[in-house]
Short mmCIF file of C-alpha atoms in Angstrom, two decimals:
data_model
loop_
_atom_site.label_atom_id
_atom_site.label_comp_id
_atom_site.label_asym_id
_atom_site.label_seq_id
_atom_site.Cartn_x
_atom_site.Cartn_y
_atom_site.Cartn_z
CA MET D 1 35.67 -7.15 -40.94
CA ASN D 2 33.86 -10.17 -41.73
CA LYS D 3 35.83 -12.98 -40.75
CA ILE D 4 34.33 -16.26 -42.68
CA SER D 5 35.08 -19.90 -43.48
CA ILE D 6 35.84 -21.16 -47.05
CA LEU D 7 32.20 -23.24 -46.78
CA ASP D 8 30.33 -19.83 -45.84
CA ILE D 9 31.71 -18.44 -49.20
CA TYR D 10 30.67 -21.39 -51.22
CA LYS D 11 27.70 -21.88 -49.56
CA GLN D 12 26.38 -18.09 -49.30
CA ASN D 13 26.76 -15.27 -52.02
CA ASN D 14 26.13 -12.54 -49.74
CA HIS D 15 30.06 -11.84 -49.23
CA LEU D 16 30.48 -11.00 -52.93
CA ASN D 17 32.26 -7.67 -53.57
CA LYS D 18 32.69 -7.17 -49.47
CA LEU D 19 35.81 -6.92 -47.06
CA ILE D 20 36.39 -10.21 -45.56
CA THR D 21 38.75 -12.18 -43.44
CA ILE D 22 39.92 -15.87 -43.81
CA ASN D 23 42.27 -17.97 -41.56
CA GLY D 24 43.71 -21.18 -43.59
CA TRP D 25 46.96 -22.99 -44.51
CA ILE D 26 48.52 -22.72 -48.02
CA ARG D 27 48.23 -25.30 -50.48
CA ASN D 28 50.33 -23.81 -53.12
CA ASN D 29 51.86 -20.79 -53.35
CA ARG D 30 52.54 -19.44 -57.43
CA PHE D 31 54.38 -16.22 -58.04
CA SER D 32 54.85 -14.16 -61.37
CA LYS D 33 58.23 -11.88 -61.82
CA ILE D 34 55.75 -9.37 -62.35
CA GLY D 35 55.17 -9.22 -58.67
CA ILE D 36 51.72 -11.33 -58.36
CA SER D 37 51.56 -14.53 -56.07
CA PHE D 38 48.62 -16.76 -56.49
CA LEU D 39 48.00 -18.62 -53.29
CA THR D 40 45.80 -21.62 -52.86
CA VAL D 41 44.13 -21.30 -49.23
CA SER D 42 42.48 -24.21 -47.51
CA ASP D 43 40.91 -23.85 -43.89
CA GLY D 44 39.42 -27.52 -43.51
CA SER D 45 36.00 -26.46 -43.55
CA SER D 46 35.02 -27.99 -47.06
CA THR D 47 36.86 -29.75 -49.91
CA SER D 48 36.98 -26.48 -51.60
CA THR D 49 39.95 -23.91 -51.62
CA ILE D 50 40.10 -20.35 -52.41
CA GLN D 51 42.68 -18.54 -54.64
CA VAL D 52 44.28 -15.49 -53.15
CA ILE D 53 45.71 -12.67 -55.38
CA ALA D 54 49.03 -11.07 -53.27
CA LYS D 55 50.41 -7.99 -55.06
CA LYS D 56 53.86 -6.84 -54.37
CA ILE D 57 52.12 -3.42 -52.71
CA LEU D 58 51.61 -5.61 -49.77
CA CYS D 59 54.51 -4.12 -47.61
CA ASN D 60 55.17 -8.13 -46.60
CA TYR D 61 55.20 -9.34 -50.19
CA PHE D 62 59.11 -9.75 -50.46
CA THR D 63 60.01 -10.25 -46.81
CA GLU D 64 57.43 -13.33 -46.29
CA ILE D 65 54.77 -13.99 -48.97
CA VAL D 66 56.98 -15.14 -51.72
CA LYS D 67 58.34 -17.57 -49.14
CA LEU D 68 55.46 -19.50 -48.28
CA THR D 69 55.52 -22.86 -48.78
CA ILE D 70 52.48 -25.76 -48.27
CA GLY D 71 51.27 -25.97 -44.82
CA CYS D 72 51.94 -22.36 -43.45
CA SER D 73 49.27 -20.94 -41.42
CA VAL D 74 47.88 -17.36 -42.76
CA LEU D 75 45.37 -14.77 -41.95
CA ILE D 76 44.38 -13.19 -45.27
CA SER D 77 42.03 -9.87 -45.19
CA GLY D 78 40.69 -8.67 -48.65
CA HIS D 79 37.83 -8.05 -51.19
CA LEU D 80 36.34 -11.06 -52.18
CA LYS D 81 35.59 -11.18 -56.26
CA LEU D 82 34.42 -13.56 -58.90
CA SER D 83 37.30 -15.05 -60.40
CA LYS D 84 38.50 -14.01 -63.81
CA GLY D 85 39.72 -17.54 -64.37
CA ASN D 86 37.84 -20.74 -65.36
CA LEU D 87 39.34 -22.71 -62.51
CA GLN D 88 37.67 -21.28 -59.55
CA ILE D 89 34.71 -19.31 -58.83
CA TYR D 90 35.82 -16.91 -56.66
CA GLU D 91 39.13 -14.59 -55.34
CA ILE D 92 40.00 -12.86 -52.76
CA TYR D 93 42.25 -9.61 -53.42
CA ALA D 94 44.52 -9.22 -50.14
CA LEU D 95 44.86 -6.00 -48.54
CA HIS D 96 46.63 -8.02 -45.55
CA ILE D 97 48.47 -11.19 -45.20
CA LYS D 98 49.69 -11.99 -41.67
CA VAL D 99 52.00 -15.02 -41.50
CA LEU D 100 50.86 -17.01 -38.13
CA GLY D 101 53.02 -20.11 -38.63
CA TRP D 102 55.65 -21.17 -40.98
CA ILE D 103 57.04 -24.66 -42.14
CA ASN D 104 60.56 -25.51 -40.57
CA ASN D 105 62.60 -27.10 -43.29
CA PRO D 106 60.05 -27.30 -46.32
CA ASP D 107 61.77 -29.66 -47.98
CA ILE D 108 61.18 -32.60 -45.22
CA TYR D 109 57.95 -31.57 -44.50
CA PRO D 110 55.76 -34.80 -44.27
CA MET D 111 52.81 -33.16 -46.14
CA SER D 112 54.29 -31.84 -49.13
CA ALA D 113 52.50 -31.11 -52.64
CA LYS D 114 53.56 -34.65 -53.65
CA GLN D 115 51.39 -37.68 -54.36
CA HIS D 116 51.41 -39.71 -50.91
CA SER D 117 50.26 -43.20 -50.60
CA ILE D 118 47.21 -44.06 -47.93
CA GLU D 119 50.03 -45.88 -46.07
CA TYR D 120 52.49 -43.31 -45.89
CA ILE D 121 50.30 -40.42 -44.35
CA ARG D 122 48.92 -43.10 -42.02
CA SER D 123 52.14 -42.96 -40.19
CA TYR D 124 51.51 -39.39 -39.48
CA CYS D 125 48.22 -39.55 -38.26
CA HIS D 126 48.74 -36.13 -36.24
CA LEU D 127 49.46 -34.22 -39.70
CA ARG D 128 47.14 -36.28 -41.87
CA PRO D 129 43.97 -34.35 -41.55
CA ARG D 130 45.60 -31.79 -43.92
CA THR D 131 45.32 -33.91 -46.43
CA ASN D 132 41.81 -33.59 -48.82
CA LEU D 133 41.06 -37.67 -48.28
CA ILE D 134 41.28 -37.17 -44.36
CA GLY D 135 39.65 -33.95 -44.30
CA VAL D 136 36.60 -35.25 -46.36
CA ILE D 137 36.60 -38.66 -44.40
CA SER D 138 36.71 -36.76 -41.08
CA ARG D 139 33.39 -34.18 -42.28
CA ILE D 140 31.50 -37.63 -43.26
CA ARG D 141 32.12 -39.10 -39.90
CA ASN D 142 31.27 -36.14 -37.98
CA THR D 143 27.90 -35.90 -40.07
CA VAL D 144 26.93 -39.93 -39.36
CA PHE D 145 28.00 -39.14 -35.73
CA GLN D 146 25.28 -36.23 -35.47
CA SER D 147 22.92 -37.82 -37.76
CA LEU D 148 23.07 -41.17 -35.25
CA ASN D 149 22.25 -38.95 -32.04
CA GLN D 150 19.61 -36.90 -34.09
CA PHE D 151 17.83 -39.84 -35.21
CA LEU D 152 17.89 -41.15 -31.77
CA ASN D 153 16.58 -38.23 -30.08
CA ASN D 154 13.92 -37.69 -32.52
CA PHE D 155 12.51 -41.32 -31.66
CA GLY D 156 12.82 -40.30 -27.84
CA TYR D 157 15.72 -42.45 -27.03
CA LEU D 158 17.81 -41.05 -23.99
CA TRP D 159 21.80 -40.83 -24.04
CA VAL D 160 23.14 -43.09 -21.16
CA SER D 161 26.92 -43.02 -20.49
CA THR D 162 28.06 -46.54 -20.02
CA PRO D 163 31.14 -47.52 -18.09
CA ILE D 164 34.51 -47.67 -19.69
CA ILE D 165 36.24 -49.51 -17.16
CA THR D 166 34.04 -52.70 -15.94
CA SER D 167 34.64 -55.99 -14.04
CA ILE D 168 32.30 -57.75 -16.43
CA ASP D 169 32.80 -59.67 -19.66
CA THR D 170 29.54 -58.70 -21.60
CA GLU D 171 30.48 -61.45 -24.79
CA GLY D 172 31.64 -64.13 -22.54
CA SER D 173 34.96 -64.42 -24.85
CA GLY D 174 37.50 -63.02 -22.64
CA SER D 175 39.36 -60.95 -25.01
CA MET D 176 39.58 -58.06 -22.89
CA PHE D 177 42.24 -55.48 -21.98
CA ARG D 178 43.62 -55.51 -18.13
CA VAL D 179 43.57 -52.30 -16.67
CA SER D 180 46.47 -51.97 -14.18
CA MET D 181 48.20 -49.02 -12.38
CA LEU D 182 51.29 -51.42 -11.72
CA ASP D 183 54.52 -50.25 -12.66
CA ASP D 184 55.64 -53.21 -14.73
CA ASN D 185 59.35 -52.15 -14.82
CA ASN D 186 59.57 -51.84 -10.73
CA VAL D 187 59.30 -55.33 -9.63
CA ASN D 188 59.49 -54.73 -5.80
CA SER D 189 56.64 -52.16 -6.35
CA LYS D 190 54.75 -54.21 -8.30
CA ILE D 191 55.07 -57.07 -5.54
CA ASN D 192 54.41 -54.77 -2.38
CA TYR D 193 51.49 -52.93 -4.03
CA ILE D 194 49.91 -56.26 -4.48
CA ARG D 195 50.36 -57.61 -1.22
CA LYS D 196 49.51 -54.10 0.57
CA ASN D 197 46.48 -53.64 -1.93
CA ASN D 198 45.45 -56.51 -4.19
CA GLU D 199 44.04 -54.30 -6.81
CA PHE D 200 43.04 -50.65 -6.94
CA PHE D 201 39.32 -51.54 -7.03
CA LYS D 202 39.56 -54.73 -5.12
CA LYS D 203 39.02 -56.55 -7.87
CA LYS D 204 40.41 -57.20 -11.49
CA VAL D 205 39.09 -54.53 -13.92
CA PHE D 206 39.22 -54.38 -17.67
CA LEU D 207 38.57 -51.90 -20.66
CA THR D 208 34.85 -52.71 -21.81
CA VAL D 209 34.07 -54.43 -25.15
CA SER D 210 30.38 -53.38 -24.67
CA GLY D 211 28.01 -50.75 -22.19
CA GLN D 212 25.39 -53.63 -23.19
CA LEU D 213 24.76 -55.07 -19.88
CA THR D 214 25.16 -51.92 -17.98
CA LEU D 215 22.77 -49.83 -20.57
CA GLU D 216 19.89 -52.75 -20.05
CA SER D 217 19.56 -51.47 -16.91
CA TYR D 218 18.18 -48.10 -17.88
CA ALA D 219 16.38 -49.86 -20.55
CA CYS D 220 14.71 -51.52 -18.01
CA ALA D 221 13.58 -48.22 -16.23
CA LEU D 222 13.22 -45.55 -18.95
CA SER D 223 12.25 -47.67 -21.99
CA LYS D 224 14.42 -46.58 -24.74
CA VAL D 225 18.35 -45.58 -24.61
CA TYR D 226 21.42 -45.44 -26.26
CA SER D 227 25.02 -45.14 -25.51
CA PHE D 228 27.90 -44.11 -27.90
CA GLY D 229 31.00 -44.41 -26.99
CA PRO D 230 34.59 -46.43 -27.40
CA THR D 231 34.96 -50.17 -27.08
CA PHE D 232 38.14 -52.12 -26.91
CA ARG D 233 38.52 -55.42 -28.04
CA ALA D 234 41.75 -57.65 -27.44
CA GLU D 235 41.42 -59.80 -30.40
CA ASN D 236 44.89 -60.61 -32.43
CA SER D 237 43.22 -59.77 -35.47
CA ASN D 238 45.15 -57.50 -38.15
CA THR D 239 42.42 -57.11 -40.98
CA LYS D 240 41.18 -54.38 -43.19
CA LYS D 241 38.06 -54.33 -41.14
CA HIS D 242 39.21 -54.65 -37.36
CA LEU D 243 40.48 -52.21 -34.83
CA THR D 244 41.45 -52.91 -31.32
CA GLU D 245 39.39 -49.25 -30.02
CA PHE D 246 36.45 -48.24 -31.91
CA TRP D 247 33.08 -46.45 -31.57
CA MET D 248 30.08 -48.41 -30.84
CA LEU D 249 26.67 -47.18 -30.77
CA GLU D 250 24.31 -49.29 -28.37
CA VAL D 251 20.63 -49.22 -28.43
CA GLU D 252 18.08 -51.02 -25.99
CA LYS D 253 14.52 -50.93 -26.38
CA SER D 254 12.19 -52.53 -23.66
CA PHE D 255 8.76 -54.04 -24.54
CA SER D 256 10.52 -54.74 -28.05
CA ASP D 257 11.19 -58.39 -29.99
CA ILE D 258 13.35 -59.13 -32.89
CA ASN D 259 11.25 -57.83 -35.57
CA ASP D 260 10.69 -54.63 -33.99
CA ILE D 261 14.35 -53.77 -33.11
CA SER D 262 15.73 -55.12 -36.35
CA VAL D 263 13.23 -53.07 -38.69
CA PHE D 264 14.54 -49.66 -36.54
CA ALA D 265 18.08 -50.52 -37.40
CA GLU D 266 17.40 -50.59 -40.81
CA GLN D 267 15.96 -47.06 -40.62
CA LEU D 268 18.88 -45.98 -38.54
CA LEU D 269 21.23 -46.93 -41.39
CA LYS D 270 19.70 -45.22 -43.95
CA ASN D 271 18.59 -42.34 -42.30
CA SER D 272 22.40 -41.85 -41.65
CA VAL D 273 23.15 -42.15 -45.28
CA ALA D 274 20.54 -40.11 -46.48
CA ASP D 275 22.20 -37.35 -44.20
CA VAL D 276 25.42 -37.76 -46.00
CA LEU D 277 23.88 -37.39 -49.52
CA ASN D 278 22.20 -34.41 -48.10
CA ASN D 279 25.03 -32.44 -46.41
CA CYS D 280 28.23 -33.81 -47.59
CA MET D 281 27.92 -34.11 -51.64
CA SER D 282 31.27 -32.27 -52.04
CA GLU D 283 33.02 -34.86 -50.24
CA LEU D 284 31.30 -37.50 -52.17
CA LEU D 285 31.90 -35.94 -55.25
CA PHE D 286 35.72 -36.11 -54.32
CA LEU D 287 35.69 -39.40 -53.07
CA GLN D 288 33.78 -40.61 -56.49
CA LYS D 289 36.80 -38.96 -58.43
CA LYS D 290 39.63 -40.32 -55.99
CA ILE D 291 38.18 -43.69 -54.40
CA ASP D 292 34.96 -45.04 -55.74
CA ASN D 293 33.33 -44.08 -58.95
CA THR D 294 30.10 -45.29 -57.92
CA ILE D 295 29.51 -44.18 -54.87
CA ILE D 296 26.59 -41.81 -55.05
CA HIS D 297 24.70 -44.05 -57.17
CA ARG D 298 25.74 -46.96 -54.53
CA LEU D 299 24.41 -45.16 -51.64
CA ASN D 300 21.17 -44.43 -53.37
CA LYS D 301 21.00 -47.74 -53.93
CA PHE D 302 21.35 -48.75 -50.48
CA LEU D 303 18.81 -46.75 -49.53
CA GLU D 304 16.21 -47.84 -52.24
CA ILE D 305 16.25 -51.03 -51.69
CA ASN D 306 14.39 -52.87 -48.69
CA PHE D 307 16.70 -55.34 -46.43
CA ILE D 308 15.78 -58.87 -46.94
CA HIS D 309 15.10 -60.60 -43.58
CA VAL D 310 16.21 -64.53 -43.72
CA GLU D 311 16.37 -67.17 -41.40
CA TYR D 312 20.12 -68.40 -40.45
CA THR D 313 19.17 -72.13 -41.54
CA GLU D 314 17.84 -71.02 -44.99
CA ILE D 315 21.19 -68.92 -45.37
CA ILE D 316 22.92 -72.37 -44.59
CA ASP D 317 20.88 -73.90 -47.21
CA ILE D 318 21.41 -71.34 -49.87
CA LEU D 319 25.20 -71.81 -49.24
CA LEU D 320 24.99 -75.71 -49.46
CA LYS D 321 23.46 -75.24 -52.64
CA ASN D 322 25.82 -73.40 -53.92
CA LYS D 323 29.26 -74.76 -52.19
CA ASN D 324 31.29 -75.01 -55.14
CA ILE D 325 32.02 -71.32 -55.26
CA PHE D 326 33.63 -71.72 -51.47
CA ASP D 327 36.63 -73.37 -50.80
CA GLU D 328 35.59 -73.88 -46.83
CA ASP D 329 33.23 -76.05 -45.02
CA ILE D 330 30.07 -75.11 -44.70
CA LEU D 331 28.12 -76.49 -41.64
CA TRP D 332 25.20 -75.29 -39.63
CA GLY D 333 26.19 -74.19 -36.66
CA LYS D 334 29.20 -72.58 -38.07
CA ASP D 335 29.92 -68.34 -38.61
CA LEU D 336 29.67 -66.99 -42.25
CA SER D 337 33.22 -66.25 -43.28
CA SER D 338 33.60 -63.16 -45.13
CA LYS D 339 33.56 -64.55 -48.59
CA GLN D 340 29.88 -66.15 -47.63
CA GLU D 341 28.71 -62.90 -46.53
CA LYS D 342 29.73 -61.41 -49.90
CA TYR D 343 28.23 -63.83 -52.07
CA LEU D 344 24.70 -63.15 -50.28
CA VAL D 345 24.56 -59.58 -50.48
CA ASN D 346 26.12 -58.87 -53.66
CA ASN D 347 25.37 -62.03 -56.03
CA HIS D 348 22.52 -64.17 -54.52
CA PHE D 349 19.91 -61.65 -52.85
CA LYS D 350 21.40 -58.00 -54.27
CA SER D 351 20.96 -56.24 -51.37
CA SER D 352 21.44 -56.03 -47.60
CA VAL D 353 20.52 -58.90 -45.54
CA ILE D 354 19.35 -59.26 -42.02
CA ILE D 355 19.97 -62.63 -40.82
CA GLN D 356 18.03 -63.60 -37.88
CA ASN D 357 17.85 -67.01 -35.40
CA TYR D 358 21.51 -68.18 -35.06
CA PRO D 359 22.43 -71.13 -33.41
CA LYS D 360 22.77 -70.36 -29.90
CA LYS D 361 26.61 -71.63 -29.49
CA LEU D 362 27.39 -68.90 -31.95
CA LYS D 363 25.98 -66.02 -29.65
CA ALA D 364 26.52 -64.30 -26.46
CA PHE D 365 25.04 -65.64 -23.00
CA TYR D 366 22.39 -62.65 -22.88
CA MET D 367 20.58 -63.43 -25.96
CA ARG D 368 16.80 -65.07 -25.66
CA VAL D 369 16.74 -68.88 -26.31
CA ASN D 370 14.11 -69.79 -29.02
CA ASP D 371 11.10 -72.47 -28.31
CA ASP D 372 13.06 -75.02 -30.33
CA ASN D 373 16.20 -74.49 -27.86
CA ASN D 374 18.86 -74.74 -30.36
CA THR D 375 18.81 -70.91 -31.56
CA VAL D 376 18.49 -67.63 -30.07
CA ALA D 377 16.56 -64.39 -31.49
CA ALA D 378 19.77 -63.03 -32.65
CA PHE D 379 20.23 -61.17 -35.55
CA ASP D 380 23.31 -59.69 -37.81
CA VAL D 381 22.98 -56.95 -40.63
CA ILE D 382 25.14 -57.95 -43.67
CA ILE D 383 25.74 -54.56 -46.27
CA PRO D 384 27.71 -54.79 -49.33
CA GLN D 385 31.78 -53.72 -48.98
CA VAL D 386 31.50 -54.22 -45.12
CA GLY D 387 29.70 -57.83 -44.39
CA GLU D 388 28.20 -57.30 -40.73
CA ILE D 389 27.82 -53.95 -39.59
CA ILE D 390 24.92 -54.70 -36.76
CA GLY D 391 24.58 -57.29 -34.13
CA GLY D 392 21.47 -57.55 -32.11
CA SER D 393 19.19 -59.88 -30.47
CA GLU D 394 16.26 -59.87 -27.82
CA ARG D 395 17.54 -60.11 -24.90
CA GLU D 396 17.00 -63.21 -22.46
CA ASP D 397 14.61 -61.71 -19.87
CA ARG D 398 13.56 -65.09 -18.10
CA ILE D 399 16.01 -65.28 -15.08
CA ASP D 400 16.06 -69.62 -15.27
CA TYR D 401 17.16 -69.52 -18.79
CA LEU D 402 19.71 -66.94 -18.15
CA ASP D 403 21.25 -69.00 -15.44
CA TYR D 404 21.57 -71.91 -17.45
CA ARG D 405 23.44 -70.02 -20.42
CA MET D 406 25.62 -68.67 -17.97
CA GLN D 407 26.54 -71.94 -16.41
CA GLU D 408 26.51 -73.46 -20.12
CA ILE D 409 29.73 -71.38 -21.22
CA GLY D 410 31.36 -71.24 -17.29
CA LEU D 411 30.69 -67.40 -16.61
CA ASN D 412 30.99 -66.90 -12.54
CA ASN D 413 27.16 -65.80 -11.89
CA LYS D 414 28.14 -63.89 -9.02
CA ASN D 415 29.67 -60.91 -10.67
CA TYR D 416 26.24 -61.03 -12.73
CA ASP D 417 24.00 -61.19 -9.76
CA TRP D 418 23.01 -57.48 -10.38
CA TYR D 419 22.57 -58.14 -13.90
CA LYS D 420 19.99 -60.87 -12.70
CA ASP D 421 18.16 -58.35 -10.78
CA LEU D 422 16.85 -56.95 -13.72
CA ARG D 423 14.73 -60.31 -14.36
CA ARG D 424 13.95 -60.84 -10.77
CA TYR D 425 12.43 -57.17 -10.46
CA GLY D 426 10.08 -56.20 -12.73
CA THR D 427 11.62 -58.26 -16.05
CA VAL D 428 10.11 -57.16 -19.36
CA PRO D 429 10.96 -58.29 -23.20
CA HIS D 430 13.47 -55.54 -24.64
CA ALA D 431 16.01 -55.91 -27.23
CA GLY D 432 18.94 -54.07 -28.89
CA PHE D 433 21.66 -53.51 -31.50
CA GLY D 434 25.06 -52.51 -31.35
CA LEU D 435 26.88 -50.44 -34.63
CA GLY D 436 30.41 -50.21 -35.43
CA LEU D 437 30.78 -46.22 -36.18
CA GLU D 438 34.21 -47.00 -38.36
CA ARG D 439 32.21 -49.54 -40.54
CA LEU D 440 29.38 -47.53 -41.18
CA VAL D 441 31.88 -44.91 -42.24
CA LEU D 442 33.85 -47.31 -44.18
CA PHE D 443 30.70 -48.46 -46.28
CA ILE D 444 29.74 -44.99 -47.20
CA THR D 445 33.35 -43.66 -48.11
CA GLY D 446 34.31 -46.73 -50.28
CA ILE D 447 37.60 -46.79 -48.34
CA ASN D 448 39.58 -50.05 -48.14
CA ASN D 449 41.22 -49.89 -44.80
CA ILE D 450 38.89 -49.13 -42.02
CA ARG D 451 42.47 -47.67 -40.27
CA GLU D 452 41.81 -44.51 -42.45
CA VAL D 453 38.16 -43.81 -40.61
CA ILE D 454 39.36 -43.24 -37.24
CA PRO D 455 41.48 -40.54 -36.11
CA PHE D 456 44.04 -42.41 -34.29
CA PRO D 457 43.72 -46.16 -35.14
CA ARG D 458 45.11 -48.82 -32.55
CA THR D 459 45.67 -51.97 -33.78
CA VAL D 460 47.72 -55.27 -33.36
CA GLY D 461 51.34 -54.14 -32.55
CA HIS D 462 50.15 -50.14 -33.28
CA ALA D 463 49.08 -47.78 -30.43
CA ASP D 464 50.93 -44.40 -31.48
CA PHE D 465 50.33 -40.60 -30.25
#
């Protein structure tokens, strides 16, 4: 017997008129007085469902089939036929239906058939993948993840797993989560532990905000590398674009500069969007109907228009000429606001923008200082709807400049001695960038809140599951 997915049924036509088996969950159960049930079944493989026709001749029709409610899991065997109705293409005429799992108390099942708000289903993160919306987002997220890995692999980048537990602050901002095994509920135990052992690692350690510094050590030996994993920011920010735990793609390339790496970043973004357009059309059509009626046009336009490269100083001049639009101060040396970013990409340039050469006080210590000694060779990629999606730079490969920058912001040089070794022993020009996976999925899907594009969101005040 041929066991297949619903996706297989719609992608191939060689199963027609054959005996097949599917697994799935009930989405709807309509039954007639003449003894026929019409089951709508989903298995999560696509946006499509399949209608199953179950007749009263089945041995468990009256004892089980008519009692099936939304969410029950089933195994169904039967003949795949072209549908006689207009609402679906295929139907399965059931020969056997086995109920694998019932819904306890169907009346209070959280994912019932009625319309639920996004905020409501977010409170049931363990059940929300059963909704069409989260299923669609999950499949797109998977496509984006695979696309990014494949693109980098095709260009010869090696994947490196960088530490999640770290003793260094990559960004120099101090917004990190401390890692400890101490029992805060047992004061005596805590005091004794500190006296005897001081720390598990003999030093303070944190959850990483970035694997970039350790990744650089591999770039300075293997030339082209990347890491892809969770990172953590202990910022007290509760906006629709921020998470405290999120997935970051970090790319490092030796013998590279800001122009080279920023062009590569644009290529990588566009490749992922193209892969979604090529492989997730049914998901995009669902989102076009439910979330963003311009989504397909918007993504195609994103691919067609070249990103505009512009200097930070020029950006400030543009904003000053249009300062009447903004209710905030516009100053050289100040970071751009979300409102200013939206104006630049949506109104002024009508394109995604790569802003280069920021004031050094706005950026991290490891970014290469330019000849003017006021700016660093850094860039941000700003795209519609999301704003900043990529941040990158040339890395400072001159040890004296690196020392000065670390002293300038008050970092403990001793903690970064190994990092300075990369400049002592065969230093090379190198550059890289970081891309937030969730922000890319946010842009592609048109979803309004970043909490919907990660399975179990961690935000200020929320770390459930």
